[in-house]
Short mmCIF file of C-alpha atoms in Angstrom, two decimals:
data_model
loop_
_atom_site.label_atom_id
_atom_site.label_comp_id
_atom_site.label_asym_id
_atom_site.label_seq_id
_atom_site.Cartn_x
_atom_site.Cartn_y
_atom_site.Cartn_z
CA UNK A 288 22.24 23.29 13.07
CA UNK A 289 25.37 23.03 10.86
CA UNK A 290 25.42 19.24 9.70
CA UNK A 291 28.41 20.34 7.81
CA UNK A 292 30.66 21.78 9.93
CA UNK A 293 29.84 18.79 12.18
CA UNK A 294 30.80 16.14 9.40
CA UNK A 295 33.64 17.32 8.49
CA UNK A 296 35.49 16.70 11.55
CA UNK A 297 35.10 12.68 9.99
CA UNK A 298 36.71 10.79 7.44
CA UNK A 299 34.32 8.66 5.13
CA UNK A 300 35.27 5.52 4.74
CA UNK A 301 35.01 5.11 0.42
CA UNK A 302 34.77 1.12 1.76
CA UNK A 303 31.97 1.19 3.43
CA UNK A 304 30.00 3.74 0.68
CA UNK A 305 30.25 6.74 3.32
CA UNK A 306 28.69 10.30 2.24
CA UNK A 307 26.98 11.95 5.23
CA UNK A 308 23.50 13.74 4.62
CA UNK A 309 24.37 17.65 5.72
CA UNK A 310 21.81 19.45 3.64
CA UNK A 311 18.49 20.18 6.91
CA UNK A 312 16.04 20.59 4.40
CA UNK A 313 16.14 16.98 3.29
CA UNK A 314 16.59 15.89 6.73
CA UNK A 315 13.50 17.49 7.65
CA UNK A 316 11.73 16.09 4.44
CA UNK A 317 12.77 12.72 5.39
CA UNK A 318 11.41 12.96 9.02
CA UNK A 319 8.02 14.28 6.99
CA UNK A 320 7.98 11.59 5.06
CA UNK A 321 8.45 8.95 7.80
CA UNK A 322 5.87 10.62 10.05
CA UNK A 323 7.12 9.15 12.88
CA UNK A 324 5.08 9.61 16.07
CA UNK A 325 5.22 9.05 19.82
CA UNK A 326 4.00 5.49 19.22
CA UNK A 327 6.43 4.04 16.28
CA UNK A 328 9.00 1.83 16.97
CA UNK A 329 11.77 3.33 14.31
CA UNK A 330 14.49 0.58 12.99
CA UNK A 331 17.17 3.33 11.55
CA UNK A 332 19.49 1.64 8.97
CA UNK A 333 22.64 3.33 8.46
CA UNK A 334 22.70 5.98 11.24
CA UNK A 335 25.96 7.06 10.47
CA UNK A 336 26.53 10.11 12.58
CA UNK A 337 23.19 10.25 13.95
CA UNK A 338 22.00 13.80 12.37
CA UNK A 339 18.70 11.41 11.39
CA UNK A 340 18.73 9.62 14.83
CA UNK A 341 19.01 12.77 17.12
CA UNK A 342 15.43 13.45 15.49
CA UNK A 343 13.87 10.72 15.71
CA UNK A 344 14.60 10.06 19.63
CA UNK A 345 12.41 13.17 20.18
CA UNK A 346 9.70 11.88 17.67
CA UNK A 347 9.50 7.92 18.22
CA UNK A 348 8.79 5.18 21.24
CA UNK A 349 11.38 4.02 20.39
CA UNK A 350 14.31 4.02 18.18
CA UNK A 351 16.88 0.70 17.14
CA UNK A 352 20.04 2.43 15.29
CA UNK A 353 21.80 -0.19 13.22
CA UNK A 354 25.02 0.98 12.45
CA UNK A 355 27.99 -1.31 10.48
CA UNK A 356 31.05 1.17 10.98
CA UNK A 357 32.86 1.29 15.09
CA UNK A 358 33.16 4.71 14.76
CA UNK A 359 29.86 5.89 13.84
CA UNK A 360 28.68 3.97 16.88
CA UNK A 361 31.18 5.89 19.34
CA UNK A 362 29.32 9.06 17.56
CA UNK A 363 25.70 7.49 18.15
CA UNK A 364 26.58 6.81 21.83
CA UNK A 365 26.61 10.59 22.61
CA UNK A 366 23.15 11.05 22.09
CA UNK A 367 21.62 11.05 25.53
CA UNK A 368 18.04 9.45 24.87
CA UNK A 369 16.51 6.41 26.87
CA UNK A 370 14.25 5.49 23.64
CA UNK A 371 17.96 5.03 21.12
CA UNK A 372 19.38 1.77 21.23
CA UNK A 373 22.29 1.07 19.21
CA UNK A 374 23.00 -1.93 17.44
CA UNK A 375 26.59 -2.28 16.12
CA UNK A 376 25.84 -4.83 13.45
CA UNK A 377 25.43 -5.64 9.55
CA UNK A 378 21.72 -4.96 8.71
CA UNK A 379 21.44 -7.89 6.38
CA UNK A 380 22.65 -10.33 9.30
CA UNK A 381 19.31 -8.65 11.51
CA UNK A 382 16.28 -10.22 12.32
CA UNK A 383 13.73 -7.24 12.00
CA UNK A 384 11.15 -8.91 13.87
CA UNK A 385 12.64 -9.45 16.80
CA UNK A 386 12.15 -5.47 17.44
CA UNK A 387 8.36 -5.28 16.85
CA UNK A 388 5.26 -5.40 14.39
CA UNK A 389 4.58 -2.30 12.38
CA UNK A 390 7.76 -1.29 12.08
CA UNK A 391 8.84 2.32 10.42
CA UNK A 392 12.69 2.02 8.72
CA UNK A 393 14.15 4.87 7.97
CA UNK A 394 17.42 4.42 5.53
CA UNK A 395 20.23 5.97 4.29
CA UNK A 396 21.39 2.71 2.47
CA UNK A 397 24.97 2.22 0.84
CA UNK A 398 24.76 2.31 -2.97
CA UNK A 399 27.06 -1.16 -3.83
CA UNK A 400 24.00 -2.95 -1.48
CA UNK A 401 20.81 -1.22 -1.89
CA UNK A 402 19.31 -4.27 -3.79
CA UNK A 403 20.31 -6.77 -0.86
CA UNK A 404 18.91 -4.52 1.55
CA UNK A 405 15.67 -3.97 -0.14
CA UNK A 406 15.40 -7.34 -0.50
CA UNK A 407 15.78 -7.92 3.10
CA UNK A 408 13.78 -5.60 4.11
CA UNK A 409 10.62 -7.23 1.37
CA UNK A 410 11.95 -10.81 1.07
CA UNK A 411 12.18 -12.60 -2.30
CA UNK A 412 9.27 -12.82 -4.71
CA UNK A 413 8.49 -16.34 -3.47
CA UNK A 414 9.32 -15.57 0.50
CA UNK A 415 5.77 -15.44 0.88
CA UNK A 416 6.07 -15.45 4.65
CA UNK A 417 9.13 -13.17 5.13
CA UNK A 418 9.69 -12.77 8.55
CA UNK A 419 11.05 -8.88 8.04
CA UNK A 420 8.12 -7.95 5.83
CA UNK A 421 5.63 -8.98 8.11
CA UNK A 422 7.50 -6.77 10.75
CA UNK A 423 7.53 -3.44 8.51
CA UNK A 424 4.72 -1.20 7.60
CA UNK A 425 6.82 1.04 5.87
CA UNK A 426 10.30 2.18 4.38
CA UNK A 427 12.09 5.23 3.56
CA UNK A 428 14.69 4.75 1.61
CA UNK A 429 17.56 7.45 0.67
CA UNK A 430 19.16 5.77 -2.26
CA UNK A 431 20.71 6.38 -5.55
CA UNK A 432 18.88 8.17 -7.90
CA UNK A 433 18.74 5.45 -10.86
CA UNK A 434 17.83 3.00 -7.73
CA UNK A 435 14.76 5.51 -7.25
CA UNK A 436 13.84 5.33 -10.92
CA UNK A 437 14.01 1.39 -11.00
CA UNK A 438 11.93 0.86 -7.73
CA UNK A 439 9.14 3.50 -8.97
CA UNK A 440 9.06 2.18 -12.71
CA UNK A 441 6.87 0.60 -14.18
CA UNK A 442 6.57 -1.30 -17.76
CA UNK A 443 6.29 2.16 -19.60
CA UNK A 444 9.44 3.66 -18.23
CA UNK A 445 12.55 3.36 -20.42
CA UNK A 446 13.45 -0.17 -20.69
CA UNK A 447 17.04 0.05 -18.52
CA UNK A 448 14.82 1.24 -15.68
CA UNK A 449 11.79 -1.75 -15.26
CA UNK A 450 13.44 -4.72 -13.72
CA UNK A 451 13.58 -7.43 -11.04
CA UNK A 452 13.85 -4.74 -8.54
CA UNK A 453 10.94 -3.15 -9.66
CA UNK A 454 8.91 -5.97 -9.50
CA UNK A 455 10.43 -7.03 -6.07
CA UNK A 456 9.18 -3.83 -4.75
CA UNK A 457 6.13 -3.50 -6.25
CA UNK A 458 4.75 -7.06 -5.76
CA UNK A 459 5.09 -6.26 -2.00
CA UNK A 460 4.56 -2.53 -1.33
CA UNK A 461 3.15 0.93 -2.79
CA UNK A 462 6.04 2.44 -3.93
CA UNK A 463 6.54 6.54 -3.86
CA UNK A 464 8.86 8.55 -5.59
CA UNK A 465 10.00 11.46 -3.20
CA UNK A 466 12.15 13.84 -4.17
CA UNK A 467 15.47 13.89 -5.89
CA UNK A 468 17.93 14.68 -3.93
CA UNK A 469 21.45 16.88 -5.22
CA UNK A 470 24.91 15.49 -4.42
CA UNK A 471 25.47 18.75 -2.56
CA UNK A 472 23.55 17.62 0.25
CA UNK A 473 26.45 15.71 0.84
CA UNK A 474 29.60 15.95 2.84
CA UNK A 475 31.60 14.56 1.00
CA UNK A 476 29.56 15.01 -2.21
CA UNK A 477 29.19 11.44 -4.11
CA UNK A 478 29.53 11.54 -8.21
CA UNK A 479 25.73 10.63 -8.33
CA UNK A 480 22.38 12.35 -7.43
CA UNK A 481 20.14 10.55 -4.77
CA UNK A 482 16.46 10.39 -3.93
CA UNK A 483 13.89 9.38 -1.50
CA UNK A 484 11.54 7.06 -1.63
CA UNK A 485 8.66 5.57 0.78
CA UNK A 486 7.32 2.26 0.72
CA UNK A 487 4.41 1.14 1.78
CA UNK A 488 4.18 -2.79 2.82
CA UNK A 489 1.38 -4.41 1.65
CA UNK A 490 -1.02 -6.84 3.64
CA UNK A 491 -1.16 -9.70 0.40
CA UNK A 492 1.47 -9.55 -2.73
CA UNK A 493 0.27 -7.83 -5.73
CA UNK A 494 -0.67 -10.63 -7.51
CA UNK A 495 -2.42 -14.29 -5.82
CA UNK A 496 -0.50 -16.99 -8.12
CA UNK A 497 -0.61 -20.81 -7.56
CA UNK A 498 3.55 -20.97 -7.63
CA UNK A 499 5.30 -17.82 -6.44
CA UNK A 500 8.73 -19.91 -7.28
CA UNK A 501 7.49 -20.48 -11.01
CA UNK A 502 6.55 -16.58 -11.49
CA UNK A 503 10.00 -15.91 -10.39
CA UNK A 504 11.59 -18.32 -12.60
CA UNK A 505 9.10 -16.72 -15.38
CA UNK A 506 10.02 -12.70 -14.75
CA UNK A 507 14.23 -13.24 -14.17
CA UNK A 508 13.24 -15.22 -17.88
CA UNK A 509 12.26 -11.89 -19.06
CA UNK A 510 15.07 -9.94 -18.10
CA UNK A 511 17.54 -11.56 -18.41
CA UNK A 512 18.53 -10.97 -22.37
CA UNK A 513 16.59 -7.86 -22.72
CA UNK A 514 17.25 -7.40 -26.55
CA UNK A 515 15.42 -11.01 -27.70
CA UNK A 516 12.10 -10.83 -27.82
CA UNK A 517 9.92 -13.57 -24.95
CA UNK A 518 9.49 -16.33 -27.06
CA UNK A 519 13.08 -16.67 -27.25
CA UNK A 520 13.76 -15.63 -23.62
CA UNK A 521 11.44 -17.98 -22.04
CA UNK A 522 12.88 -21.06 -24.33
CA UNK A 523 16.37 -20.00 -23.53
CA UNK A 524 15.36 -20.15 -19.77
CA UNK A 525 14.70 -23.78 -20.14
CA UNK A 526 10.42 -23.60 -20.71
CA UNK A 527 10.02 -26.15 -23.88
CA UNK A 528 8.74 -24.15 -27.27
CA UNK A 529 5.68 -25.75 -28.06
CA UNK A 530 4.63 -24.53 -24.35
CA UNK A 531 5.89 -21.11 -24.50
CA UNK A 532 4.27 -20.68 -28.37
CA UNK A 533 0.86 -21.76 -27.26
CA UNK A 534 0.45 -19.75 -24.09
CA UNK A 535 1.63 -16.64 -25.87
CA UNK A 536 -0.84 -17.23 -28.25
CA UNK A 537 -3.34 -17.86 -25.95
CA UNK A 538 -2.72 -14.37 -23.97
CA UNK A 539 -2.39 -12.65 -27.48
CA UNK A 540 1.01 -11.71 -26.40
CA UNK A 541 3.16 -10.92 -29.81
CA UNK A 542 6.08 -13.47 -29.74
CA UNK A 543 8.16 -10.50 -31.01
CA UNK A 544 7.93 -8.51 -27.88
CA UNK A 545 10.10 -7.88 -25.84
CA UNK A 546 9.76 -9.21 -21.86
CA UNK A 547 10.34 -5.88 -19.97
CA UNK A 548 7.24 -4.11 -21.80
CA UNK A 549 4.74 -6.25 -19.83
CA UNK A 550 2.97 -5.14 -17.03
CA UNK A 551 3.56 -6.97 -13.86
CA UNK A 552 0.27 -8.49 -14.05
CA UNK A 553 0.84 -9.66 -17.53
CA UNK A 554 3.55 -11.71 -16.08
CA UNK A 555 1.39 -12.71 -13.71
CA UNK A 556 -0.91 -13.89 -16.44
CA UNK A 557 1.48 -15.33 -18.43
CA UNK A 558 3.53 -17.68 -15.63
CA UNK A 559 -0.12 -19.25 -14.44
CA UNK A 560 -1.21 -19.67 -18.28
CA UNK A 561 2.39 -21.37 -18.70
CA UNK A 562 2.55 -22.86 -16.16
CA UNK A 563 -0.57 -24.92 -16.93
CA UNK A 564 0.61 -25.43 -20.38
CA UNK A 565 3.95 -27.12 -19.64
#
C-alpha cells in the first residue's frame, strides 16, 4: 500500500505538528506492538489520515478515532467500518473513561504536547484516582525520540534525560523502549528522529507514600536547578535547612549530590523521611 503517494495529496499543517507516518514497516510494528485483538476497545489519538485506523477496524471491537484537525476527519469518514467512530475533538478536553475499562491507545502524539498528553493519559503524580488511568491498560506512544529517551530513563541515564516525565511515567506504568524510528518514515520528513514506546498501566503507583502531593513537591525540588547539589535544592524549594540536613543524613545521602542521580525510590525515601522531619 503506498502511504506515500497517498499523503502527499495533503498539506501538513506546521500548526498543528503534522508529519504523516508513510513508512509500512513501522505501521505494522506499531499494530505488533499494540496487539490489538477482536476484543479491545482501541482509543486512537491523532488518527490523522487514518493509515493506523484502517488497521485497526479489522483488528479491534471497537475503535474511537480522536482527531483535532476538520480535514483529517473528512479523510477518517471514508473508511467504511461499523466498529470506527470518529471523534472530532482535542484529546486533552476527553474523558477516556467514558469509552470503556481496559482501554488500548494507540498514538501518534504532536511533539509541542507530548508531555500534556502523557500526562492525561497517567494523571499527575498525586492524581491518585485518575479517572483516564484507571480506563487504560496500555499506551503506544509514537513520539519524539529525546521524549522516548526521557520516558525510558532512569537515574543512570545522562542527566538531561531523567526528569519529571520520567518519573510521571514510571510511577504509573512499565515503560518500553521500542524502536527508533528515522525521519524518513515521514511525509513530510520532521528535523528530528522518533520512536515508539509501550506503556504498561500499573494496578498501584510505584511507590505507597503517606502524601503523594509532598513527594511531588519533593522530586520538581530536585529538578528544578539541576547544577546545585539537594541540600541546596530542597532549601531553595522552601523545606527549612535544619530539616533537609538531618534527613539527608539520616538516608546517608551526600549533601553534595546532585537530585537527578537518585533513584525514584530514593525519592521516595527521602520525601517520607522529610516529611517526618519537618
Amino acid at each position: 500500500m503506498d502511504y506515500l503517494e497517498r499523503a502527499k495529496k495533503f498539506k501538513a499543517k506546521k500548526r498543528l505538528g503534522q508529519n504523516f507516518l508513510v513508512d509500512e514497516n513501522i505501521i505494522e510494528t506499531i499494530l505488533d506492538t499494540a496487539d490489538v485483538n477482536k476484543e479491545d476497545i482501541v482509543v486512537e489519538i491523532g488518527s490523522g489520515l487514518g493509515f493506523v485506523t484502517e488497521n485497526l477496524v479489522n483488528m479491534a471491537k471497537k475503535v474511537y478515532a480522536i482527531e483535532l484537525d476538520e480535514d483529517m476527519v473528512v479523510e477518517l469518514s471514508k473508511i467504511k467500518a461499523d466498529n470506527l467512530e470518529i471523534i472530532h475533538q482535542d484529546i486533552l478536553k476527553t474523558d477516556l473513561s467514558q469509552f470503556g475499562e481496559n482501554l488500548k491507545i494507540v498514538a501518534n502524539i504532536p511533539y509541542y504536547i507530548t508531555s500534556p498528553i502523557i500526562a492525561h493519559l497517567l494523571g499527575e503524580i498525586d492524581d491518585i484516582d485518575n479517572k483516564n488511568r484507571k480506563s487504560v491498560s496500555e499506551v503506544v506512544l509514537l513520539v519524539q525520540y529525546e521524549v522516548a529517551k526521557r520516558l525510558s530513563a532512569s537515574e543512570n541515564s545522562p542527566s538531561k534525560e531523567f526528569g519529571l516525565l520520567s518519573i510521571l511515567a514510571q510511577f504509573y506504568s512499565d515503560v518500553e523502549f521500542i524502536k527508533k524510528v528515522s525521519a524518513k518514515s515521514f511525509f513530510p520528513s520532521p528535523k528530528v528522529e522518533s520512536a515508539i514506546v509501550k506503556l504498561t498501566v500499573k494496578n498501584e503507583p510505584l511507590l505507597t507514600l503517606s502524601n503523594y502531593t509532598f513527594f511531588k513537591k519533593v522530586i520538581k525540588s530536585c529538578f528544578a536547578t539541576r547544577r546545585k547539589n539537594i541540600k541546596n535544592s530542597l532549601i531553595n524549594a522552601g523545606f527549612a535547612k535544619n530539616s533537609v540536613e538531618k534527613t539527608l543524613k539520616e538516608l546517608q545521602i551526600n549533601e553534595n549530590r546532585r537530585g537527578e542521580t537518585l533513584s525514584i525510590e530514593q525519592m521516595g525515601k527521602l520525601s517520607e523521611t522529610l516529611k517526618m522531619n519537618l
